[in-house]
Structures are given as C-alpha cells and as structure tokens.
XYZ file of C-alpha atoms in Angstrom:
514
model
C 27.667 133.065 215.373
C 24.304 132.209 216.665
C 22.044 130.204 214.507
C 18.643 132.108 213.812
C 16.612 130.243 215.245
C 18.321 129.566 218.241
C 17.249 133.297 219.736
C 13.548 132.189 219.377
C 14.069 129.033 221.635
C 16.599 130.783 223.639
C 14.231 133.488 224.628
C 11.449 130.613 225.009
C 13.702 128.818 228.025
C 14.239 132.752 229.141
C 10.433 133.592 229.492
C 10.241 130.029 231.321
C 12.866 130.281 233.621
C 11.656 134.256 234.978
C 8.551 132.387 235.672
C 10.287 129.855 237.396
C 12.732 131.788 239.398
C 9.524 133.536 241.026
C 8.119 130.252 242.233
C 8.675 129.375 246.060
C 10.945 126.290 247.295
C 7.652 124.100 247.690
C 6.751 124.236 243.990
C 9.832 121.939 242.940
C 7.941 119.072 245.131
C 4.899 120.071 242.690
C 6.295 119.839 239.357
C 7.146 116.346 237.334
C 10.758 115.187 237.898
C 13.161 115.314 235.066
C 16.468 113.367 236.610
C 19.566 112.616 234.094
C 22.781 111.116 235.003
C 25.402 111.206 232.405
C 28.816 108.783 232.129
C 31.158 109.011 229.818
C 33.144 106.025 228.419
C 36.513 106.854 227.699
C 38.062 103.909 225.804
C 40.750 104.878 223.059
C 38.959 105.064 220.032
C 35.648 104.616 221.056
C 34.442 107.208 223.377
C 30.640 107.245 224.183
C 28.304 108.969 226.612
C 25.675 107.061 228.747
C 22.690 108.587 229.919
C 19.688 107.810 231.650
C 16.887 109.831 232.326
C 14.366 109.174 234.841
C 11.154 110.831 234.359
C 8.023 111.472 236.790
C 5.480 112.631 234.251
C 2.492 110.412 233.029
C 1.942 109.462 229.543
C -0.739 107.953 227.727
C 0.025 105.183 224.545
C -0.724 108.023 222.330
C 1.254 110.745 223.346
C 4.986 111.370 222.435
C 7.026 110.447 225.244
C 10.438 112.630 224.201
C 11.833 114.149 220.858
C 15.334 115.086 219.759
C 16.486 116.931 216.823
C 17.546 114.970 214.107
C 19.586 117.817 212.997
C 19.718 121.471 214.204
C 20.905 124.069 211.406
C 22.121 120.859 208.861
C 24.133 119.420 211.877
C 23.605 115.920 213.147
C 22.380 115.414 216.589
C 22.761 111.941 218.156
C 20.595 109.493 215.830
C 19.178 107.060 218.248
C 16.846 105.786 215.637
C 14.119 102.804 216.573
C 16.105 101.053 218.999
C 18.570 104.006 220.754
C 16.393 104.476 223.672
C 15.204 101.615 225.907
C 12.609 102.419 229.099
C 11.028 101.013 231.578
C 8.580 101.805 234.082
C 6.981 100.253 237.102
C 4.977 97.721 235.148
C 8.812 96.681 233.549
C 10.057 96.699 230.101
C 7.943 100.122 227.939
C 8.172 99.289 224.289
C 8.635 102.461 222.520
C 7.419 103.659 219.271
C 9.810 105.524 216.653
C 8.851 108.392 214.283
C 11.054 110.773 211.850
C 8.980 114.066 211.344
C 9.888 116.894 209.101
C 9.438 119.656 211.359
C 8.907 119.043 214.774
C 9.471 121.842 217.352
C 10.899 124.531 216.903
C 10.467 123.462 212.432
C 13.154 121.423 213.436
C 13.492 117.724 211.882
C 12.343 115.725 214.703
C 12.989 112.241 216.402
C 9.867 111.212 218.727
C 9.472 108.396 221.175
C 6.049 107.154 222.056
C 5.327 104.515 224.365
C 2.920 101.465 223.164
C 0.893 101.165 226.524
C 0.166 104.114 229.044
C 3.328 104.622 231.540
C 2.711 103.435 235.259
C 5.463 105.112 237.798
C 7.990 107.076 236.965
C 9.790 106.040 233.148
C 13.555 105.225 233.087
C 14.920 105.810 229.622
C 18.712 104.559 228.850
C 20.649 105.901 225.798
C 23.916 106.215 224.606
C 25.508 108.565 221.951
C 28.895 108.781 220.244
C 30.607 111.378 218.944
C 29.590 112.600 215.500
C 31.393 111.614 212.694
C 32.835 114.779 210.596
C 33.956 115.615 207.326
C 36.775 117.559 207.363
C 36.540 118.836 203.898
C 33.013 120.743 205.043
C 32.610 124.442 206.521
C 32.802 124.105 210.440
C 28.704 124.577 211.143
C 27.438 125.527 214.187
C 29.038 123.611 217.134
C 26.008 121.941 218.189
C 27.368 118.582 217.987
C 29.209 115.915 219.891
C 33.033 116.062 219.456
C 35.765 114.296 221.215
C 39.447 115.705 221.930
C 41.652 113.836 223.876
C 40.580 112.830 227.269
C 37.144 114.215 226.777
C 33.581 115.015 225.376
C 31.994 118.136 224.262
C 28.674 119.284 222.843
C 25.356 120.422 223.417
C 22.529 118.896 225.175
C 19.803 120.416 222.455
C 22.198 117.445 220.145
C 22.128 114.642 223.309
C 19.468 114.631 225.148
C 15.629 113.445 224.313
C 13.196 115.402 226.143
C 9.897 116.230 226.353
C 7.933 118.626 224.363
C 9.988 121.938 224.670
C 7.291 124.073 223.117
C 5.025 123.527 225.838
C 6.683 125.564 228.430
C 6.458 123.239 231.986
C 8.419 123.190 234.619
C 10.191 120.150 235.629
C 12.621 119.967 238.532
C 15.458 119.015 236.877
C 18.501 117.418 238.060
C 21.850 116.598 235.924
C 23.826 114.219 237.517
C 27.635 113.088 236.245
C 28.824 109.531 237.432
C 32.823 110.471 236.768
C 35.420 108.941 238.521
C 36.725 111.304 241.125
C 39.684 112.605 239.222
C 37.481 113.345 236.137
C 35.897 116.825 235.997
C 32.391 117.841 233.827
C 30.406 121.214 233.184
C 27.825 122.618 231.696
C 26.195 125.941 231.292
C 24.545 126.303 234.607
C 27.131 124.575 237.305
C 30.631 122.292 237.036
C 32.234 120.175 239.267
C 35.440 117.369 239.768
C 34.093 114.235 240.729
C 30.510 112.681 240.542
C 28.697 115.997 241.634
C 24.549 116.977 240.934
C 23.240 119.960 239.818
C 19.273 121.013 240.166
C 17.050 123.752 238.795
C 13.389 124.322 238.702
C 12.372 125.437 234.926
C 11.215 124.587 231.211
C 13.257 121.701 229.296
C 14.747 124.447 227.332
C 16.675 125.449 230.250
C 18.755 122.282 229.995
C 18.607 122.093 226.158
C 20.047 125.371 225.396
C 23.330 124.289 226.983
C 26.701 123.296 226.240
C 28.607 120.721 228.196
C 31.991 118.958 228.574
C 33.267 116.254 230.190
C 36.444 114.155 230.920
C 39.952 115.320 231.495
C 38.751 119.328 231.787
C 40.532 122.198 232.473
C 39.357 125.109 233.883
C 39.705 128.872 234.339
C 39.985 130.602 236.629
C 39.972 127.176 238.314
C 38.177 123.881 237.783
C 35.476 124.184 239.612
C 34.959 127.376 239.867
C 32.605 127.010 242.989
C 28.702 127.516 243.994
C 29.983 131.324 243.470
C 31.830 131.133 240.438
C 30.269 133.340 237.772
C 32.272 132.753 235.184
C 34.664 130.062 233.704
C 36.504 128.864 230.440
C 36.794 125.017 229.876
C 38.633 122.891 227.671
C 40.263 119.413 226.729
C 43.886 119.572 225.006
C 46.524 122.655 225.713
C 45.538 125.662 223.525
C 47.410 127.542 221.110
C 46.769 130.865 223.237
C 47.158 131.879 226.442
C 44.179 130.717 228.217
C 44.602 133.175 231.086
C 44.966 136.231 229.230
C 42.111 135.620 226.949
C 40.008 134.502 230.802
C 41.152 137.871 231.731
C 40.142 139.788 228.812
C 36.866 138.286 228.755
C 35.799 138.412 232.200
C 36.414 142.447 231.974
C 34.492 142.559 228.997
C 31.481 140.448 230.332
C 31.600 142.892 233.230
C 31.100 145.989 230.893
C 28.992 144.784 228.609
C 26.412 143.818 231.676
C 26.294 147.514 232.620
C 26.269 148.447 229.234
C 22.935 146.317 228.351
C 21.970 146.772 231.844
C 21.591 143.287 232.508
C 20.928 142.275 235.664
C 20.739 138.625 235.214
C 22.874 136.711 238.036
C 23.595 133.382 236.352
C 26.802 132.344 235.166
C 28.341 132.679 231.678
C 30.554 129.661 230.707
C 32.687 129.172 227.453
C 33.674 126.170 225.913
C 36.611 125.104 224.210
C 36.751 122.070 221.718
C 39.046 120.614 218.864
C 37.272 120.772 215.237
C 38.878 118.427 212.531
C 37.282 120.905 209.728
C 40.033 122.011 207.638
C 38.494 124.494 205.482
C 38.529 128.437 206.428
C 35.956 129.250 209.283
C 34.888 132.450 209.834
C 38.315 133.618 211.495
C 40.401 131.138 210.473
C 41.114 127.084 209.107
C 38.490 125.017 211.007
C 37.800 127.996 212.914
C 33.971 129.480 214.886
C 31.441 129.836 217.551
C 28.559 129.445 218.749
C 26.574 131.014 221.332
C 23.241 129.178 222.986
C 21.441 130.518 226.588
C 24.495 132.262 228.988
C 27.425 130.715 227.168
C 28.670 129.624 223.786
C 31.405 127.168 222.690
C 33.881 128.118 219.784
C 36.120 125.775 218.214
C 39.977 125.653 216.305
C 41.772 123.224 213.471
C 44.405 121.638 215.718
C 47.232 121.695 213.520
C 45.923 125.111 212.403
C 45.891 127.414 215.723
C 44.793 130.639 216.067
C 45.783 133.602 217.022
C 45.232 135.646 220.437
C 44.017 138.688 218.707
C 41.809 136.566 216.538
C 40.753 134.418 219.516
C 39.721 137.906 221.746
C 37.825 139.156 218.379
C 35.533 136.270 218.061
C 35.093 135.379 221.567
C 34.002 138.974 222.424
C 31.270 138.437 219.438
C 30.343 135.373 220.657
C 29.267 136.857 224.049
C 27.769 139.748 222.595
C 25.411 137.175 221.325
C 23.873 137.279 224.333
C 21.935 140.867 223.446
C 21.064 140.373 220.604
C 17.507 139.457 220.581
C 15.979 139.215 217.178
C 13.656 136.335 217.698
C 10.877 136.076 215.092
C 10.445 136.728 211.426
C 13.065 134.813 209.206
C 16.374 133.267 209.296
C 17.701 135.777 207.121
C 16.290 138.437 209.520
C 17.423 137.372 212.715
C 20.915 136.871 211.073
C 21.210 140.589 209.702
C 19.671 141.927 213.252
C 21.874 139.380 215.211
C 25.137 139.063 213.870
C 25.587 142.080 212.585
C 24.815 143.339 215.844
C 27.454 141.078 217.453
C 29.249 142.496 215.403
C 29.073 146.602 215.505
C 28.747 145.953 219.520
C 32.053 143.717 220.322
C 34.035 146.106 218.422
C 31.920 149.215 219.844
C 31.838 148.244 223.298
C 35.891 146.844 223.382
C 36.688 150.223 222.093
C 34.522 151.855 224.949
C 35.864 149.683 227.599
C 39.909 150.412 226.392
C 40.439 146.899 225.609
C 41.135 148.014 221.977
C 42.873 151.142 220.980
C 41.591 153.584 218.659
C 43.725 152.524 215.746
C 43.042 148.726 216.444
C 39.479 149.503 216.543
C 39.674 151.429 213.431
C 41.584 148.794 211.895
C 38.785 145.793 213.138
C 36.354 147.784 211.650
C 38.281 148.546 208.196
C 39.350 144.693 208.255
C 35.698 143.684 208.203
C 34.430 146.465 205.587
C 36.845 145.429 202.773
C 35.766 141.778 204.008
C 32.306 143.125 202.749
C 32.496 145.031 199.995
C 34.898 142.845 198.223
C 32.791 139.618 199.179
C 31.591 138.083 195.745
C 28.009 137.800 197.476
C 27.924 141.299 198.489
C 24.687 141.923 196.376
C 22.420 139.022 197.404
C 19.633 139.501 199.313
C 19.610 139.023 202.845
C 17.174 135.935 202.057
C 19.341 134.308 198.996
C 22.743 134.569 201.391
C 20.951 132.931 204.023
C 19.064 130.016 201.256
C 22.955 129.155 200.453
C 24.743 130.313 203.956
C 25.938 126.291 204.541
C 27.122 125.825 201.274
C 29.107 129.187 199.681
C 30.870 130.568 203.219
C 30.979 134.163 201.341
C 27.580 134.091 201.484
C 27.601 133.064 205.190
C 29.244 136.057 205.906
C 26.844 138.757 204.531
C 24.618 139.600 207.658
C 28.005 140.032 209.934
C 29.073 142.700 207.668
C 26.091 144.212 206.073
C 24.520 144.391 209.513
C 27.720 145.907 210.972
C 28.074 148.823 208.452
C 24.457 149.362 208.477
C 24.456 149.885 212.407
C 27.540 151.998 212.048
C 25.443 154.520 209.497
C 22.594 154.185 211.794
C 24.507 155.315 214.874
C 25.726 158.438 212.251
C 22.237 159.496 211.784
C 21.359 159.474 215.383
C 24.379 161.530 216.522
C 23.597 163.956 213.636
C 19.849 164.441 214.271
C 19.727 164.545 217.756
C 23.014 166.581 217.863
C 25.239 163.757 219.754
C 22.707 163.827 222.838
C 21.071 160.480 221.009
C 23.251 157.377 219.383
C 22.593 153.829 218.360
C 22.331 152.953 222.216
C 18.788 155.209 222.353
C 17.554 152.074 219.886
C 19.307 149.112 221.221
C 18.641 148.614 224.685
C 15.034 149.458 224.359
C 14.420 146.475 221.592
C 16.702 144.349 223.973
C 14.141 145.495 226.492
C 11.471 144.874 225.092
C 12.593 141.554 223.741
C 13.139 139.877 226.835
C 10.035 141.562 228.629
C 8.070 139.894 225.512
C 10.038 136.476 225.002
C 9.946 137.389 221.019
C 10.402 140.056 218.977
C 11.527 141.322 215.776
C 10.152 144.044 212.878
C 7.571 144.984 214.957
C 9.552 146.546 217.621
C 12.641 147.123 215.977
C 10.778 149.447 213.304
C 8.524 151.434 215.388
C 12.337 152.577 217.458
C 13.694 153.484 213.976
C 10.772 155.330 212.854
C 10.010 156.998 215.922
C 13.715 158.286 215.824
C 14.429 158.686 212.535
C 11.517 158.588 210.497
C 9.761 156.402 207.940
C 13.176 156.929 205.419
C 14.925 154.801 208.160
C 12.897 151.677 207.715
C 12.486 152.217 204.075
C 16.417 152.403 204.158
C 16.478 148.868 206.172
C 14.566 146.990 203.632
C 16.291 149.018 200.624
C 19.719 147.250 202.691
C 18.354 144.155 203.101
C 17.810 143.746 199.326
C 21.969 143.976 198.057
C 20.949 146.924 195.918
C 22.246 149.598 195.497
C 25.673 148.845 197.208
C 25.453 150.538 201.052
C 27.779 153.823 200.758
C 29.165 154.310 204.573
C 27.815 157.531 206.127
C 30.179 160.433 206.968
C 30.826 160.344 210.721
C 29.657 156.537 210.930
C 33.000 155.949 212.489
C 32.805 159.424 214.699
C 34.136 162.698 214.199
C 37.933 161.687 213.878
C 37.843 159.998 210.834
C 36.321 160.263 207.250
C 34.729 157.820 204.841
C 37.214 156.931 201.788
C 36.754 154.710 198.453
C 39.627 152.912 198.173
C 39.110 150.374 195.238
C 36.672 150.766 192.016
C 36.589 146.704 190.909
C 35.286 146.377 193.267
C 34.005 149.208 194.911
C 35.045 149.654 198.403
C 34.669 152.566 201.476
C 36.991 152.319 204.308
C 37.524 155.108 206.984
C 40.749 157.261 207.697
C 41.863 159.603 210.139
C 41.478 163.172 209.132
C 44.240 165.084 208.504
C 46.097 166.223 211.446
C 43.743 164.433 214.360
C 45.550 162.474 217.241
C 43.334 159.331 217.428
C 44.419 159.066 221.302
C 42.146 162.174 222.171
C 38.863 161.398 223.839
C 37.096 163.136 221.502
C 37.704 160.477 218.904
C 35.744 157.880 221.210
C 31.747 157.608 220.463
C-alpha cells in the first residue's frame, strides 16, 4: 500500500534530489545546514527518541520556523503541541510560537513553529517523541507512525521530525546523526550503521521526510551494516515468523528484475523495514497485517501472536516494492489509488511470473485468489471516489482499487496483445507514463489518457471512467490472462469470473508466459 498522496510528495523530493545530485561538491558549503542527531531512550516501558536539530537558515518573527504533520492519512504523527520543541539561538533561549492548521503542506493537518523575535546564528531545536499509542481493535493504517518492539524504535521521519517548509523545494545539506551506544545499531532509508555513525546528503527536506527508520537492538540482512556499498538490506527488531533470508533472497532477485524491467537506473539503495503491529483486526493479508512504501523503501508490519506466512510475506513485499513505479501523482486520492495499487498489483504478480519466482499455476492461482477477493467484495460497486471517502473505516472498501485496478490492467494488456497482434502489451503504456512521470515530477490523467487513446482509442478512456464508476460489473476479457487459459463465471450470487486452463494445455510451456 502506498497512501495517495504520498506519490505526489514522493516525486516532489525526486525532482529535488535530480537537481541536487547535478550540483558540484562546493554547493553543499552554499546551501543552509540542516544537522539532526537522534538518541533513543530505551528504558522498559518508556521508550522515547531525542532529537535535536540544528539549523543554519535565517528566520524572521513572522515566518514559520518548522511544521510537522499532525496526522498523515488519519495516523498520528508525534504531537509536540505548544511546548514539544524548545530552541535556541545565538542570542539564547527563542520562544516559539504554536499553530494547528487544517491543511498545511501537502493538505495535510499541520503543526507550525514560529519564532517570536528574528533568529540570530544558527537555531538549535530539542524534541522528544514517544511511541504512538494504538488501538488494537482498529484496521492497521499506513505505517507511518512510531512503534516500539522489543529493544527498539521504528517509524518514519515524515511522523518525527519538524522541518522546514517541504513545498518549497531548497536544498539543505543535511546530516542525520545517531548518538547509540556502540553495540546499538540504527538505519534509515538512505545509509545504516552499528554504533554512533553520520550520514550526509545534499537535497530538499523531502529527501529525509520520505523515509523510514529504525533504531535499537537491529538486525540486519544480508548483514547489519550492510556497508558504504550495500544496496540493499532488510531490518528488524524481534525474531520473525519467516525465514528472513529466504524472503532477503527472494527480494533482492526481484528488485534486480524489476530495475531492468522499468529501466531504472537509479543507484540508491532500497531498504525494508520490519516492525511489530499490536492491531488485531484482518490487514490486508492477514490479522494486524500491511505495508507501506515511501521514497526507495517501505516498511510492512505483522500481529505478533498472529504470524504470517512466507508465501504471504513474498506476495506483499513484492507489491510493496513495486510501489516504487507506480507514479500516479496528481488528481484524487481515489485516482492515484486505482492507478497505484492496482498497478502494484497486476505488476508483482506479472513481473514474479516473468522472472520464474512464481510458477504458472501459482501465478494463476494469485491472480484467481485476488479476483474472487473482488468480485465477491460487498463494495464491489462503489465508485472509485465513495471506496476511497470510507477506505479507513469499512476495509472491503479499502480494498477496491487493488483489485479493480488489477483486473482492469489485466483486460487492458488483452486489448493490446489483440490489436497490435502480440508485438504491443501493457508494457508499450507503462513505462512511458513512468517516464514521463519522473521526467515531469507529477502526473496523472493527462498522460495516462493520451497513452490509452493513442493505443487504443477514445473507447479505452471512456472504458476507464465507465470502470471507475462500479457499474456495470467489469467482465474479464478473453486472453487477459494469455493464451493458455480462458475466462470462466464461477458463481451467480454473486457474480464472479475466474480463469482456467484450456482443455488439454501444459501450463509449463513457454507459450503460456506473456
């Protein structure tokens, strides 16, 4: 899962961090200093996180100093409130003032810091945050927040860390900083480490925001740290109920071939974070259960006393990643979800089935799994808008753009093989948006219609809005799964499709794979 809104900003810190990468070594010395250091105190039943930021930028006595979500998609962020931050510049103590807006960046609710004189010298700011307090009768949200496990802390920094305004797209040289004690280890997104250890980019704030982070007792694949070199690496807290290495494995290969696939030729790392949830209803595979993904990483959570299973685990992970190609930045929620998850969706399962991670009767039975999930779905005729109005509250209705987007892509894909006589496929449409998203920072209808009409004609849009409304019920399209299986109903209350194999087919001939 990736929040909607989330592609928008995430795109926003990408846009600012090409510009970035193409400035020379001098310019760090020319941009304001961002500098946080971040402790964590570890005392049973009381963990916190210090932090203290030490910033190099002037600002006047009527200009907001930092902001912090108050809440990001309904979930709390730290709430440090009137007197949670405390700074101090050169001229000594900086009284601060506090202010609650209703949609700050971003149409986020928004805490904001101003100072009541101008700043003189660089501004020390001091906060600490504890971990959030959860209900676990609630559906498991989006993991933005701070959560402890044993020996540790996990979150994001969008939930900890005041900054200042991300919309306007400076550079700061930043530096993160973690005072541990030697044995302790910490990561985030962009670099990890065992001991106190400093990390430093040149870039926008939203290069630090959009990141997930974790601290304390951490383990680590394939080690902890992974180096200056490592690329990759899992991290987590407490012992999992799966094996960590096999899942490391699985997910390194697929990283590898989905990068050619999307022809990405981005060198940073991609990290993934494990933490404990104490939700204990159903998640979207499984009690307490789900993911989410933010810039070159995402964190997914489990139910302790739940588990979950490896093949469950490999599923959700592998959508989780996919996340990052899935571009859909601008319009709605409810548009960015159908483009976006159901995207995540159709191209995990696609693109394991491509690579031989999953057989042709596994895939087949992945994607049968989540079409009955779909058409049997009480919800399955809301509008991508109402399913999106009520997403946090009825989980059915959460679960709408993952499979109407899925099926939709699959007939999509169907109508490109059949007009274009297999030379052409669903891949002709989506690297091009993905393209064209990240040349452009934002994107949306406006490209992604012009590639469907151009391909398929003006029927093919009309088709995606006719989809998007819930009505008529989406029939899948012969050959939507290839030319090895069929479309079937199989259930009239409700009514459901499902694919087969034809009669007499091997599913183990190449032919089968599209």
């Amino acid at each position: 899962m990736i929040w909607s809104r989330i592609n928008s900003i995430a795109f926003f810190g990408f846009v600012g961090l090409a510009k970035a990468d193409t400035a020379s070594l001098n310019e760090s010395t020319a941009v304001p200093k961002f500098h946080l250091t971040l402790a964590p105190s570890l005392v049973q039943d009381d963990y916190r996180l210090h932090g203290k930021i030490v910033l190099s930028r002037a600002c006047g006595s009527n200009e907001t100093l930092v902001v912090l979500p108050k809440t990001i998609a309904s979930v709390a962020s730290a709430q440090y409130g009137a007197s949670g931050l405390t700074a101090s510049d050169k001229e000594g103590s900086l009284p601060l003032d506090f202010q609650e807006v209703a949609q700050g960046p971003f149409g986020l609710p928004t805490q904001q810091w101003t100072p009541k004189r101008a700043t003189e010298g660089p501004v020390s700011i001091d906060f600490t945050a504890k971990p959030a307090s959860v209900n676990v009768s609630a559906l498991p949200g989006p993991h933005f927040d701070i959560r402890n496990a044993t020996g540790g802390l996990t979150g994001s920094m969008w939930a900890l860390v005041p900054v200042p305004n991300p919309l306007s797209g400076d550079n700061y040289n930043i530096t993160v900083s973690w005072n541990i004690s030697a044995e302790q280890g910490a990561a985030y997104t962009w670099a990890d480490g065992v001991g106190p250890h400093s990390h430093s980019f040149v870039g926008p704030v939203t290069r630090l925001t959009q990141t997930y982070f974790i601290v304390g007792d951490v383990k680590g694949y394939p080690s902890m740290p992974t180096g200056p070199d490592g690329k990759f690496g899992i991290y987590w807290l407490e012992k999992t109920p799966f094996d960590i290495e096999k899942v490391g494995q699985y997910l390194q290969n697929f990283l590898s071939y989905s990068t050619k696939f999307w022809q990405d030729n981005s060198t940073d790392p991609y990290r993934v974070f494990i933490r404990i949830n104490e939700e204990q209803r159903a998640g979207s595979v499984g009690t307490g259960a789900g993911g989410t993904a933010l810039l070159r990483s995402f964190l997914f959570g489990y139910n302790r006393d739940a588990g979950l299973a490896q093949d469950r685990v490999i599923t959700l992970l592998a959508h989780e990643m996919t996340h990052n190609w899935t571009p859909w930045s601008s319009g709605t929620n409810a548009e960015q979800s159908r483009y976006n998850e159901g995207g995540a969706e159709f191209w995990s399962l696609r693109l394991l089935w491509r690579a031989g991670m999953l057989t042709t009767d596994q895939y087949l039975d992945e994607m049968n799994t989540r079409a009955v999930d779909y058409y049997t779905n009480p919800t399955v005729n809301y509008t991508d808008e109402k399913a999106q109005e009520v997403a946090w509250e009825i989980r059915d209705a959460q679960r709408i753009p993952y499979g109407r987007g899925m099926l939709h892509f699959a007939n999509i894909d169907a109508q490109m093989r059949a007009k274009y006589n297999g030379t052409q496929k669903l891949d002709n449409l989506a690297i091009p948006f993905l393209h064209a998203c990240q040349q452009n920072g934002n994107c949306g209808a406006e490209e992604w219609f012009p590639l469907l009409k151009s391909s398929l004609g003006q029927e093919a849009v009309d088709g995606w809005n006719k989809v998007s409304s819930g009505q008529p019920l989406m029939k899948l399209a012969e050959g939507s799964l290839g030319p090895c299986f069929e479309v079937v109903q199989n259930g009239t209350s409700p009514v459901v499709y499902v694919w087969k194999v034809k009669e007499g087919l091997n599913t183990s001939s190449p032919d089968c794979l599209i």
